Amino acid sequence: MISLLLIGFVMVALWQIPSLVRTGWWKEIIVFMVLWSAGLILSVIVSMGIKLPPISTIINKSITGMFGI
Amino acid sequence: MFLEKGKISNFQLSVLIVGFVFGSSVIISPGGGAGHDGWIAVAIGLMEGLLIAWIFTALAKQFKDKTIIEINSLIYGKILGKCISVLFIWYLFHLGALVLTNYMHFFNLQIYPATPKTVELLLLMLVCASTVGRGIEVLARLSIILVPLTTLLIISDTFLLIPHIDLSNLMPILDVPIGKLLLASHGAASFPFAETAAFLMVLAFVDKPEKGPSAVFRGLLIAGFILIIVVARNAAVLGQMAEITIYPTYLAAQVIDIGDILTRLEVVVGINLITMGFIKISVLFYGTVLGLAQILNLRSYRPIILPVGILMVILALTNVGNTLEMFEFATKGYPVYAVPFQIGIPLLTLGIAKLRKIPPKGEGNI
């Protein structure tokens, strides 16, 4: 599963980066790499079965607790 | 700064608004909590939604050709403006992920129980990413095809359900305590009507900006009117069941049986969710990537489409623990959580713009 994920992410990078390098859009490459890396790390975590905190549930608990809904 | 060169007509904007409002409302009835008076809650929610739309369209009209990100930088200054813009972008991103979560839970529970959730999400996200990459014009043109078709399907479903409608299920009218009704109304306003505040990222690309507000109101009124009929129809067909089921529209469509030939039409509801969910997610996805590109001063939003799409899918997968938690969030937490984004930021920005007289009179575009 993780190897499939890595192949997918490498394909995305290979599809985007060469054209960005050719045009010399370095800022766009940096932003792309930051977002791509975040996506890769989180995807690996999720595929390994590690539970990420459910954001909407946390927001809901905070709001209902705060306002006594 | 023009990251988007496309222009859409006011008619396309209206149709896009209708598709956006339908979004996940084609499966989840707004106005939950008001029982069989849900349709009244939706009607009041529509009025609140129109009031909120008046605020954000007034802001967009004052700053023609500018998205909320550019407006924030003008009003609050570079740093504070970008901080407020990041919050707005987070809302678009989170809302997009929530629609994806709705889509995933519905299909996983009702239609494709054996298909992995990731596959369901990735397939839809790829289509959305492809559309967003082609710009707002393509999305608007697609909505011209998809929204009338979906509307036709919803109206056909309603006509086919006429033999099963029992108007006594809607009686007594206004049976719910007024406080509960108003809470349900606000819930209906925050989901889906006031979510159109996301169009603060789109209104800058309307070819006749002075007519933008009327196009938004037209779209909201058409979608609202159809949703009122759908909610009333569901309550009239299902009775008490409409209040306790998660997907009343889907359950109501299961009742359709015309001479044992025209049956199992509930799958039409699933198709409606695919098409309208696609439009809503695409608008939110477009707003997210365009906004992010504007905040970071990028030359194009296209390079960040795929990574942002992947992050949206991850958030959709981990957003909530289960379907019930999602519904608890939608009915309890979300109407409060959405207020700063739907009303707070547009109202505050409009108020400051009026006080500081930005832009100066006669300069609609600065």
CSV table of C-alpha atoms in Angstrom, one decimal:
chain,number,residue,atom,x,y,z
A,1,MET,CA,0.0,0.0,0.0
A,2,ILE,CA,2.7,2.4,1.0
A,3,SER,CA,4.8,1.6,-2.2
A,4,LEU,CA,1.7,2.3,-4.3
A,5,LEU,CA,1.3,5.6,-2.5
A,6,LEU,CA,4.9,6.5,-3.1
A,7,ILE,CA,4.6,5.7,-6.8
A,8,GLY,CA,1.6,8.0,-7.0
A,9,PHE,CA,3.3,10.8,-5.3
A,10,VAL,CA,6.5,10.4,-7.4
A,11,MET,CA,4.2,10.5,-10.5
A,12,VAL,CA,2.6,13.7,-9.3
A,13,ALA,CA,6.1,15.3,-8.7
A,14,LEU,CA,7.4,14.1,-12.1
A,15,TRP,CA,4.4,15.6,-13.8
A,16,GLN,CA,4.6,19.0,-12.2
A,17,ILE,CA,8.3,19.8,-11.4
A,18,PRO,CA,10.0,19.6,-14.8
A,19,SER,CA,7.7,22.2,-16.4
A,20,LEU,CA,8.1,24.4,-13.3
A,21,VAL,CA,11.9,24.1,-13.5
A,22,ARG,CA,11.9,24.9,-17.3
A,23,THR,CA,9.9,28.1,-16.7
A,24,GLY,CA,12.1,29.0,-13.7
A,25,TRP,CA,9.1,29.4,-11.3
A,26,TRP,CA,11.2,28.7,-8.2
A,27,LYS,CA,8.7,30.1,-5.7
A,28,GLU,CA,6.0,27.9,-7.1
A,29,ILE,CA,8.3,24.9,-6.9
A,30,ILE,CA,9.0,25.6,-3.2
A,31,VAL,CA,5.3,25.9,-2.4
A,32,PHE,CA,4.5,22.8,-4.4
A,33,MET,CA,7.2,20.8,-2.6
A,34,VAL,CA,6.0,22.0,0.8
A,35,LEU,CA,2.4,21.0,0.1
A,36,TRP,CA,3.5,17.8,-1.7
A,37,SER,CA,5.7,16.8,1.3
A,38,ALA,CA,2.8,17.5,3.8
A,39,GLY,CA,0.5,15.4,1.6
A,40,LEU,CA,3.0,12.5,1.4
A,41,ILE,CA,3.8,12.4,5.2
A,42,LEU,CA,0.1,12.6,6.1
A,43,SER,CA,-0.9,9.9,3.5
A,44,VAL,CA,1.8,7.5,4.8
A,45,ILE,CA,0.6,8.1,8.4
A,46,VAL,CA,-3.0,7.4,7.3
A,47,SER,CA,-2.1,4.3,5.3
A,48,MET,CA,-0.1,2.9,8.2
A,49,GLY,CA,-3.3,3.0,10.2
A,50,ILE,CA,-2.2,5.7,12.6
A,51,LYS,CA,-5.3,7.8,13.5
A,52,LEU,CA,-5.1,11.5,12.9
A,53,PRO,CA,-7.1,13.7,15.2
A,54,PRO,CA,-10.7,14.2,13.7
A,55,ILE,CA,-10.6,18.0,13.3
A,56,SER,CA,-14.4,18.5,12.9
A,57,THR,CA,-15.2,16.3,15.9
A,58,ILE,CA,-12.7,18.4,18.0
A,59,ILE,CA,-14.2,21.6,16.7
A,60,ASN,CA,-17.7,20.3,17.5
A,61,LYS,CA,-16.7,19.3,21.0
A,62,SER,CA,-15.1,22.6,21.7
A,63,ILE,CA,-18.2,24.6,20.4
A,64,THR,CA,-20.8,22.4,22.2
A,65,GLY,CA,-18.7,22.6,25.4
A,66,MET,CA,-18.2,26.4,25.2
A,67,PHE,CA,-21.8,27.3,24.3
A,68,GLY,CA,-23.5,24.4,26.2
A,69,ILE,CA,-25.4,23.3,23.1
B,1,MET,CA,-2.9,40.5,-9.8
B,2,PHE,CA,-4.8,38.3,-12.3
B,3,LEU,CA,-4.3,34.6,-11.7
B,4,GLU,CA,-7.6,33.9,-13.4
B,5,LYS,CA,-8.3,35.4,-16.9
B,6,GLY,CA,-11.6,33.8,-17.4
B,7,LYS,CA,-15.0,35.6,-17.1
B,8,ILE,CA,-18.4,34.2,-16.4
B,9,SER,CA,-21.8,35.7,-17.2
B,10,ASN,CA,-24.4,36.6,-14.5
B,11,PHE,CA,-26.6,33.8,-15.8
B,12,GLN,CA,-23.7,31.3,-15.3
B,13,LEU,CA,-23.2,32.7,-11.8
B,14,SER,CA,-26.8,32.1,-10.9
B,15,VAL,CA,-26.7,28.5,-12.2
B,16,LEU,CA,-23.4,28.0,-10.3
B,17,ILE,CA,-25.0,29.3,-7.1
B,18,VAL,CA,-28.0,26.9,-7.6
B,19,GLY,CA,-25.6,23.9,-8.1
B,20,PHE,CA,-23.5,25.0,-5.1
B,21,VAL,CA,-26.5,25.3,-2.8
B,22,PHE,CA,-27.8,21.9,-3.9
B,23,GLY,CA,-24.3,20.4,-3.2
B,24,SER,CA,-24.8,17.9,-0.4
B,25,SER,CA,-28.3,19.3,0.4
B,26,VAL,CA,-29.5,16.9,-2.3
B,27,ILE,CA,-29.0,14.1,0.3
B,28,ILE,CA,-29.0,15.9,3.7
B,29,SER,CA,-32.1,17.9,4.2
B,30,PRO,CA,-31.4,21.3,5.8
B,31,GLY,CA,-33.7,22.5,8.6
B,32,GLY,CA,-33.1,19.4,10.7
B,33,GLY,CA,-34.3,19.8,14.3
B,34,ALA,CA,-37.6,21.5,13.3
B,35,GLY,CA,-39.4,18.2,12.8
B,36,HIS,CA,-42.2,18.3,10.2
B,37,ASP,CA,-41.8,22.1,10.2
B,38,GLY,CA,-38.4,21.7,8.6
B,39,TRP,CA,-39.7,23.4,5.4
B,40,ILE,CA,-40.6,26.5,7.4
B,41,ALA,CA,-37.1,26.5,8.9
B,42,VAL,CA,-35.6,26.3,5.4
B,43,ALA,CA,-37.8,29.2,4.3
B,44,ILE,CA,-36.6,31.4,7.3
B,45,GLY,CA,-33.0,30.1,6.7
B,46,LEU,CA,-33.3,31.3,3.1
B,47,MET,CA,-34.2,34.8,4.2
B,48,GLU,CA,-31.2,34.8,6.6
B,49,GLY,CA,-29.1,33.5,3.7
B,50,LEU,CA,-30.3,36.3,1.4
B,51,LEU,CA,-29.4,38.8,4.1
B,52,ILE,CA,-25.9,37.4,4.4
B,53,ALA,CA,-25.6,37.3,0.6
B,54,TRP,CA,-26.6,41.0,0.6
B,55,ILE,CA,-23.5,41.7,2.8
B,56,PHE,CA,-21.0,39.8,0.8
B,57,THR,CA,-22.3,40.9,-2.6
B,58,ALA,CA,-22.2,44.6,-1.4
B,59,LEU,CA,-18.5,44.0,-0.6
B,60,ALA,CA,-17.8,42.4,-3.9
B,61,LYS,CA,-19.7,45.2,-5.7
B,62,GLN,CA,-17.6,47.8,-3.9
B,63,PHE,CA,-14.4,46.2,-4.9
B,64,LYS,CA,-15.0,45.1,-8.5
B,65,ASP,CA,-12.4,42.7,-10.0
B,66,LYS,CA,-11.1,41.8,-6.5
B,67,THR,CA,-11.3,38.6,-4.6
B,68,ILE,CA,-11.7,38.6,-0.8
B,69,ILE,CA,-8.0,38.0,-0.5
B,70,GLU,CA,-7.1,41.2,-2.3
B,71,ILE,CA,-9.9,43.1,-0.5
B,72,ASN,CA,-8.5,42.0,2.9
B,73,SER,CA,-5.0,43.2,2.0
B,74,LEU,CA,-6.5,46.6,1.0
B,75,ILE,CA,-8.6,47.0,4.1
B,76,TYR,CA,-6.5,45.5,6.9
B,77,GLY,CA,-3.0,46.0,5.5
B,78,LYS,CA,-0.6,43.3,4.3
B,79,ILE,CA,0.1,41.3,7.4
B,80,LEU,CA,-3.3,41.3,9.2
B,81,GLY,CA,-5.0,41.0,5.8
B,82,LYS,CA,-3.1,37.9,5.0
B,83,CYS,CA,-3.9,36.4,8.4
B,84,ILE,CA,-7.6,37.0,7.9
B,85,SER,CA,-7.3,35.6,4.3
B,86,VAL,CA,-5.7,32.4,5.7
B,87,LEU,CA,-8.7,31.9,8.0
B,88,PHE,CA,-11.1,32.3,5.1
B,89,ILE,CA,-9.0,29.9,2.9
B,90,TRP,CA,-9.0,27.4,5.8
B,91,TYR,CA,-12.9,27.6,5.8
B,92,LEU,CA,-13.1,27.0,2.1
B,93,PHE,CA,-10.6,24.1,2.4
B,94,HIS,CA,-12.4,22.6,5.4
B,95,LEU,CA,-15.8,23.0,3.9
B,96,GLY,CA,-14.6,21.3,0.7
B,97,ALA,CA,-13.3,18.4,2.8
B,98,LEU,CA,-16.7,18.3,4.7
B,99,VAL,CA,-18.6,17.9,1.4
B,100,LEU,CA,-16.2,15.1,0.4
B,101,THR,CA,-16.8,13.5,3.8
B,102,ASN,CA,-20.6,13.7,3.2
B,103,TYR,CA,-20.1,12.1,-0.2
B,104,MET,CA,-17.8,9.4,1.1
B,105,HIS,CA,-20.1,8.4,4.0
B,106,PHE,CA,-23.2,8.4,1.8
B,107,PHE,CA,-21.7,6.2,-0.9
B,108,ASN,CA,-20.0,4.0,1.6
B,109,LEU,CA,-23.2,3.4,3.5
B,110,GLN,CA,-25.8,3.3,0.7
B,111,ILE,CA,-24.3,2.5,-2.7
B,112,TYR,CA,-20.7,1.2,-2.7
B,113,PRO,CA,-20.2,-0.4,0.6
B,114,ALA,CA,-17.3,-2.6,-0.6
B,115,THR,CA,-15.3,0.2,-2.4
B,116,PRO,CA,-12.5,1.6,-0.4
B,117,LYS,CA,-13.2,5.2,0.7
B,118,THR,CA,-9.9,6.5,-0.6
B,119,VAL,CA,-10.8,5.3,-4.1
B,120,GLU,CA,-14.2,7.0,-4.0
B,121,LEU,CA,-12.6,10.2,-2.9
B,122,LEU,CA,-9.7,10.2,-5.3
B,123,LEU,CA,-11.8,9.6,-8.3
B,124,LEU,CA,-14.1,12.5,-7.5
B,125,MET,CA,-11.1,14.7,-6.6
B,126,LEU,CA,-9.3,14.0,-9.9
B,127,VAL,CA,-12.3,15.2,-11.8
B,128,CYS,CA,-12.6,18.3,-9.6
B,129,ALA,CA,-8.8,19.0,-10.0
B,130,SER,CA,-9.0,18.6,-13.8
B,131,THR,CA,-11.9,21.1,-13.9
B,132,VAL,CA,-10.3,23.6,-11.5
B,133,GLY,CA,-7.1,23.5,-13.6
B,134,ARG,CA,-9.2,24.6,-16.6
B,135,GLY,CA,-10.5,27.7,-14.7
B,136,ILE,CA,-13.8,29.1,-13.6
B,137,GLU,CA,-15.2,29.5,-17.1
B,138,VAL,CA,-15.1,25.7,-17.7
B,139,LEU,CA,-16.7,25.1,-14.3
B,140,ALA,CA,-19.5,27.6,-15.1
B,141,ARG,CA,-20.1,26.0,-18.5
B,142,LEU,CA,-20.3,22.6,-16.9
B,143,SER,CA,-22.8,23.8,-14.4
B,144,ILE,CA,-25.1,25.0,-17.2
B,145,ILE,CA,-25.3,21.4,-18.3
B,146,LEU,CA,-25.4,19.6,-14.9
B,147,VAL,CA,-27.6,21.9,-12.8
B,148,PRO,CA,-30.7,21.9,-15.1
B,149,LEU,CA,-30.4,18.1,-15.4
B,150,THR,CA,-30.3,17.7,-11.7
B,151,THR,CA,-33.2,20.1,-11.1
B,152,LEU,CA,-35.2,18.1,-13.6
B,153,LEU,CA,-34.4,14.9,-11.8
B,154,ILE,CA,-35.4,16.4,-8.4
B,155,ILE,CA,-38.7,17.7,-9.9
B,156,SER,CA,-39.4,14.4,-11.6
B,157,ASP,CA,-38.8,12.6,-8.2
B,158,THR,CA,-41.2,15.0,-6.6
B,159,PHE,CA,-43.9,14.3,-9.2
B,160,LEU,CA,-43.4,10.6,-8.9
B,161,LEU,CA,-43.8,10.8,-5.1
B,162,ILE,CA,-47.2,12.7,-5.4
B,163,PRO,CA,-49.2,9.4,-4.8
B,164,HIS,CA,-47.3,8.8,-1.6
B,165,ILE,CA,-47.7,12.3,-0.1
B,166,ASP,CA,-49.8,12.5,3.0
B,167,LEU,CA,-50.3,16.2,3.9
B,168,SER,CA,-51.5,15.2,7.4
B,169,ASN,CA,-47.8,14.4,8.1
B,170,LEU,CA,-47.1,18.2,7.9
B,171,MET,CA,-49.8,19.0,10.4
B,172,PRO,CA,-50.1,20.8,12.8
B,173,ILE,CA,-48.1,23.6,11.2
B,174,LEU,CA,-45.7,25.6,13.6
B,175,ASP,CA,-46.0,22.9,16.2
B,176,VAL,CA,-42.3,23.3,17.1
B,177,PRO,CA,-41.3,25.8,19.9
B,178,ILE,CA,-40.2,29.1,18.3
B,179,GLY,CA,-36.6,28.9,19.8
B,180,LYS,CA,-36.1,25.4,18.3
B,181,LEU,CA,-37.5,26.6,15.0
B,182,LEU,CA,-35.1,29.6,14.9
B,183,LEU,CA,-32.1,27.4,15.7
B,184,ALA,CA,-33.1,25.1,12.9
B,185,SER,CA,-33.5,28.1,10.6
B,186,HIS,CA,-30.1,29.3,11.5
B,187,GLY,CA,-28.8,25.8,10.8
B,188,ALA,CA,-30.5,25.9,7.4
B,189,ALA,CA,-29.0,29.4,6.7
B,190,SER,CA,-25.4,28.3,7.6
B,191,PHE,CA,-25.8,25.1,5.6
B,192,PRO,CA,-26.3,25.6,2.7
B,193,PHE,CA,-27.4,29.2,1.9
B,194,ALA,CA,-24.7,31.3,3.7
B,195,GLU,CA,-22.0,29.0,2.4
B,196,THR,CA,-22.3,31.0,-0.8
B,197,ALA,CA,-19.9,33.5,0.9
B,198,ALA,CA,-17.3,31.2,-0.8
B,199,PHE,CA,-18.3,33.1,-4.0
B,200,LEU,CA,-16.3,36.0,-2.7
B,201,MET,CA,-13.5,34.2,-4.6
B,202,VAL,CA,-15.6,34.0,-7.7
B,203,LEU,CA,-17.6,37.3,-7.9
B,204,ALA,CA,-14.5,39.1,-9.2
B,205,PHE,CA,-14.7,37.2,-12.5
B,206,VAL,CA,-18.3,38.1,-13.4
B,207,ASP,CA,-18.4,40.1,-16.6
B,208,LYS,CA,-21.0,42.6,-15.4
B,209,PRO,CA,-20.1,43.0,-11.7
B,210,GLU,CA,-22.9,45.6,-11.1
B,211,LYS,CA,-25.5,42.9,-11.8
B,212,GLY,CA,-23.6,40.3,-9.7
B,213,PRO,CA,-25.8,40.7,-6.5
B,214,SER,CA,-29.1,40.1,-8.4
B,215,ALA,CA,-27.5,37.0,-10.0
B,216,VAL,CA,-26.6,35.7,-6.6
B,217,PHE,CA,-30.1,36.4,-5.2
B,218,ARG,CA,-31.7,34.8,-8.2
B,219,GLY,CA,-29.6,31.6,-7.7
B,220,LEU,CA,-30.3,31.5,-4.0
B,221,LEU,CA,-34.1,32.0,-4.5
B,222,ILE,CA,-34.4,29.3,-7.1
B,223,ALA,CA,-32.3,26.8,-5.1
B,224,GLY,CA,-34.1,27.8,-1.8
B,225,PHE,CA,-37.5,27.3,-3.4
B,226,ILE,CA,-36.7,23.9,-4.7
B,227,LEU,CA,-35.1,22.9,-1.3
B,228,ILE,CA,-38.3,24.0,0.5
B,229,ILE,CA,-40.4,21.8,-1.7
B,230,VAL,CA,-38.0,18.8,-1.3
B,231,VAL,CA,-37.9,19.2,2.6
B,232,ALA,CA,-41.8,19.5,2.7
B,233,ARG,CA,-42.1,16.5,0.3
B,234,ASN,CA,-39.8,14.3,2.4
B,235,ALA,CA,-41.8,15.1,5.6
B,236,ALA,CA,-45.1,14.5,3.8
B,237,VAL,CA,-44.0,11.2,2.4
B,238,LEU,CA,-42.0,9.8,5.3
B,239,GLY,CA,-43.7,11.3,8.3
B,240,GLN,CA,-41.8,10.7,11.5
B,241,MET,CA,-39.1,8.8,9.6
B,242,ALA,CA,-38.0,12.0,7.9
B,243,GLU,CA,-36.8,13.3,11.3
B,244,ILE,CA,-34.8,10.3,12.4
B,245,THR,CA,-33.2,9.2,9.1
B,246,ILE,CA,-29.8,10.5,8.0
B,247,TYR,CA,-30.7,10.7,4.3
B,248,PRO,CA,-34.4,11.4,4.0
B,249,THR,CA,-34.3,12.3,0.3
B,250,TYR,CA,-32.7,8.9,-0.4
B,251,LEU,CA,-35.3,7.1,1.7
B,252,ALA,CA,-38.2,9.0,0.1
B,253,ALA,CA,-36.9,8.1,-3.4
B,254,GLN,CA,-37.0,4.4,-2.3
B,255,VAL,CA,-40.8,4.7,-2.0
B,256,ILE,CA,-41.3,5.4,-5.7
B,257,ASP,CA,-42.9,2.5,-7.4
B,258,ILE,CA,-44.9,3.1,-10.6
B,259,GLY,CA,-46.5,-0.2,-11.6
B,260,ASP,CA,-43.5,-2.3,-10.5
B,261,ILE,CA,-41.6,-0.9,-13.5
B,262,LEU,CA,-40.3,2.4,-12.3
B,263,THR,CA,-38.6,1.4,-9.0
B,264,ARG,CA,-35.2,1.7,-7.3
B,265,LEU,CA,-35.0,5.3,-8.3
B,266,GLU,CA,-33.0,6.1,-5.2
B,267,VAL,CA,-29.9,5.8,-7.2
B,268,VAL,CA,-30.9,9.0,-8.9
B,269,VAL,CA,-30.3,10.7,-5.6
B,270,GLY,CA,-26.8,9.3,-5.6
B,271,ILE,CA,-26.3,10.7,-9.2
B,272,ASN,CA,-27.5,14.1,-8.0
B,273,LEU,CA,-25.0,14.0,-5.2
B,274,ILE,CA,-22.1,13.2,-7.6
B,275,THR,CA,-23.0,16.1,-10.0
B,276,MET,CA,-23.9,18.7,-7.4
B,277,GLY,CA,-21.2,17.6,-5.0
B,278,PHE,CA,-18.7,17.9,-7.8
B,279,ILE,CA,-19.8,21.5,-8.4
B,280,LYS,CA,-19.7,22.5,-4.8
B,281,ILE,CA,-16.3,20.8,-4.2
B,282,SER,CA,-14.9,22.4,-7.4
B,283,VAL,CA,-16.0,25.9,-6.3
B,284,LEU,CA,-14.5,25.5,-2.9
B,285,PHE,CA,-11.3,23.8,-4.3
B,286,TYR,CA,-11.0,26.6,-6.8
B,287,GLY,CA,-11.4,29.2,-4.1
B,288,THR,CA,-8.8,27.5,-1.9
B,289,VAL,CA,-6.0,27.2,-4.6
B,290,LEU,CA,-6.7,30.7,-6.0
B,291,GLY,CA,-6.7,32.2,-2.6
B,292,LEU,CA,-3.5,30.4,-1.5
B,293,ALA,CA,-1.8,31.5,-4.8
B,294,GLN,CA,-2.9,35.1,-4.1
B,295,ILE,CA,-1.7,35.0,-0.5
B,296,LEU,CA,1.7,33.6,-1.5
B,297,ASN,CA,2.0,35.9,-4.6
B,298,LEU,CA,2.3,32.9,-7.0
B,299,ARG,CA,2.2,33.4,-10.8
B,300,SER,CA,-0.3,30.6,-11.2
B,301,TYR,CA,-2.5,28.5,-9.0
B,302,ARG,CA,-2.2,25.4,-11.2
B,303,PRO,CA,1.0,23.9,-9.7
B,304,ILE,CA,-0.6,23.6,-6.3
B,305,ILE,CA,-3.9,22.0,-7.4
B,306,LEU,CA,-2.8,18.4,-7.0
B,307,PRO,CA,-1.1,18.7,-3.6
B,308,VAL,CA,-4.0,20.8,-2.2
B,309,GLY,CA,-6.4,18.2,-3.6
B,310,ILE,CA,-4.5,15.4,-1.9
B,311,LEU,CA,-4.5,17.3,1.4
B,312,MET,CA,-8.3,17.8,1.0
B,313,VAL,CA,-8.8,14.1,0.5
B,314,ILE,CA,-6.7,13.4,3.7
B,315,LEU,CA,-8.8,15.8,5.7
B,316,ALA,CA,-12.0,14.3,4.3
B,317,LEU,CA,-10.8,10.8,5.4
B,318,THR,CA,-9.9,11.9,8.9
B,319,ASN,CA,-12.4,14.8,9.4
B,320,VAL,CA,-14.8,12.9,11.7
B,321,GLY,CA,-14.8,9.5,13.5
B,322,ASN,CA,-18.0,8.2,11.9
B,323,THR,CA,-21.3,9.3,10.2
B,324,LEU,CA,-23.0,10.2,13.4
B,325,GLU,CA,-20.2,12.5,14.5
B,326,MET,CA,-20.5,14.2,11.2
B,327,PHE,CA,-24.2,14.8,11.7
B,328,GLU,CA,-23.7,16.0,15.2
B,329,PHE,CA,-21.1,18.5,13.8
B,330,ALA,CA,-23.5,19.6,11.0
B,331,THR,CA,-26.4,20.2,13.3
B,332,LYS,CA,-24.7,21.5,16.5
B,333,GLY,CA,-21.2,22.8,16.0
B,334,TYR,CA,-21.2,23.9,12.4
B,335,PRO,CA,-23.9,26.7,12.6
B,336,VAL,CA,-21.7,28.4,15.3
B,337,TYR,CA,-18.4,27.5,13.7
B,338,ALA,CA,-19.4,29.0,10.3
B,339,VAL,CA,-20.6,32.4,11.6
B,340,PRO,CA,-17.2,34.2,11.6
B,341,PHE,CA,-16.5,33.1,8.0
B,342,GLN,CA,-20.0,33.5,6.5
B,343,ILE,CA,-21.0,36.7,8.3
B,344,GLY,CA,-18.1,38.0,10.5
B,345,ILE,CA,-15.3,38.5,7.9
B,346,PRO,CA,-17.5,39.9,5.1
B,347,LEU,CA,-19.5,42.2,7.5
B,348,LEU,CA,-16.4,43.5,9.3
B,349,THR,CA,-14.6,44.1,6.0
B,350,LEU,CA,-17.6,45.9,4.5
B,351,GLY,CA,-18.0,48.0,7.7
B,352,ILE,CA,-14.3,49.1,7.7
B,353,ALA,CA,-14.4,49.8,4.0
B,354,LYS,CA,-17.4,52.0,4.4
B,355,LEU,CA,-15.9,53.8,7.4
B,356,ARG,CA,-12.5,54.3,5.8
B,357,LYS,CA,-14.2,55.1,2.5
B,358,ILE,CA,-12.2,52.6,0.6
B,359,PRO,CA,-12.3,52.7,-2.4
B,360,PRO,CA,-12.7,56.5,-2.8
B,361,LYS,CA,-16.0,57.5,-4.6
B,362,GLY,CA,-16.0,56.9,-8.3
B,363,GLU,CA,-13.1,54.4,-8.0
B,364,GLY,CA,-14.8,51.0,-8.1
B,365,ASN,CA,-11.6,49.3,-9.1
B,366,ILE,CA,-8.4,50.3,-7.3
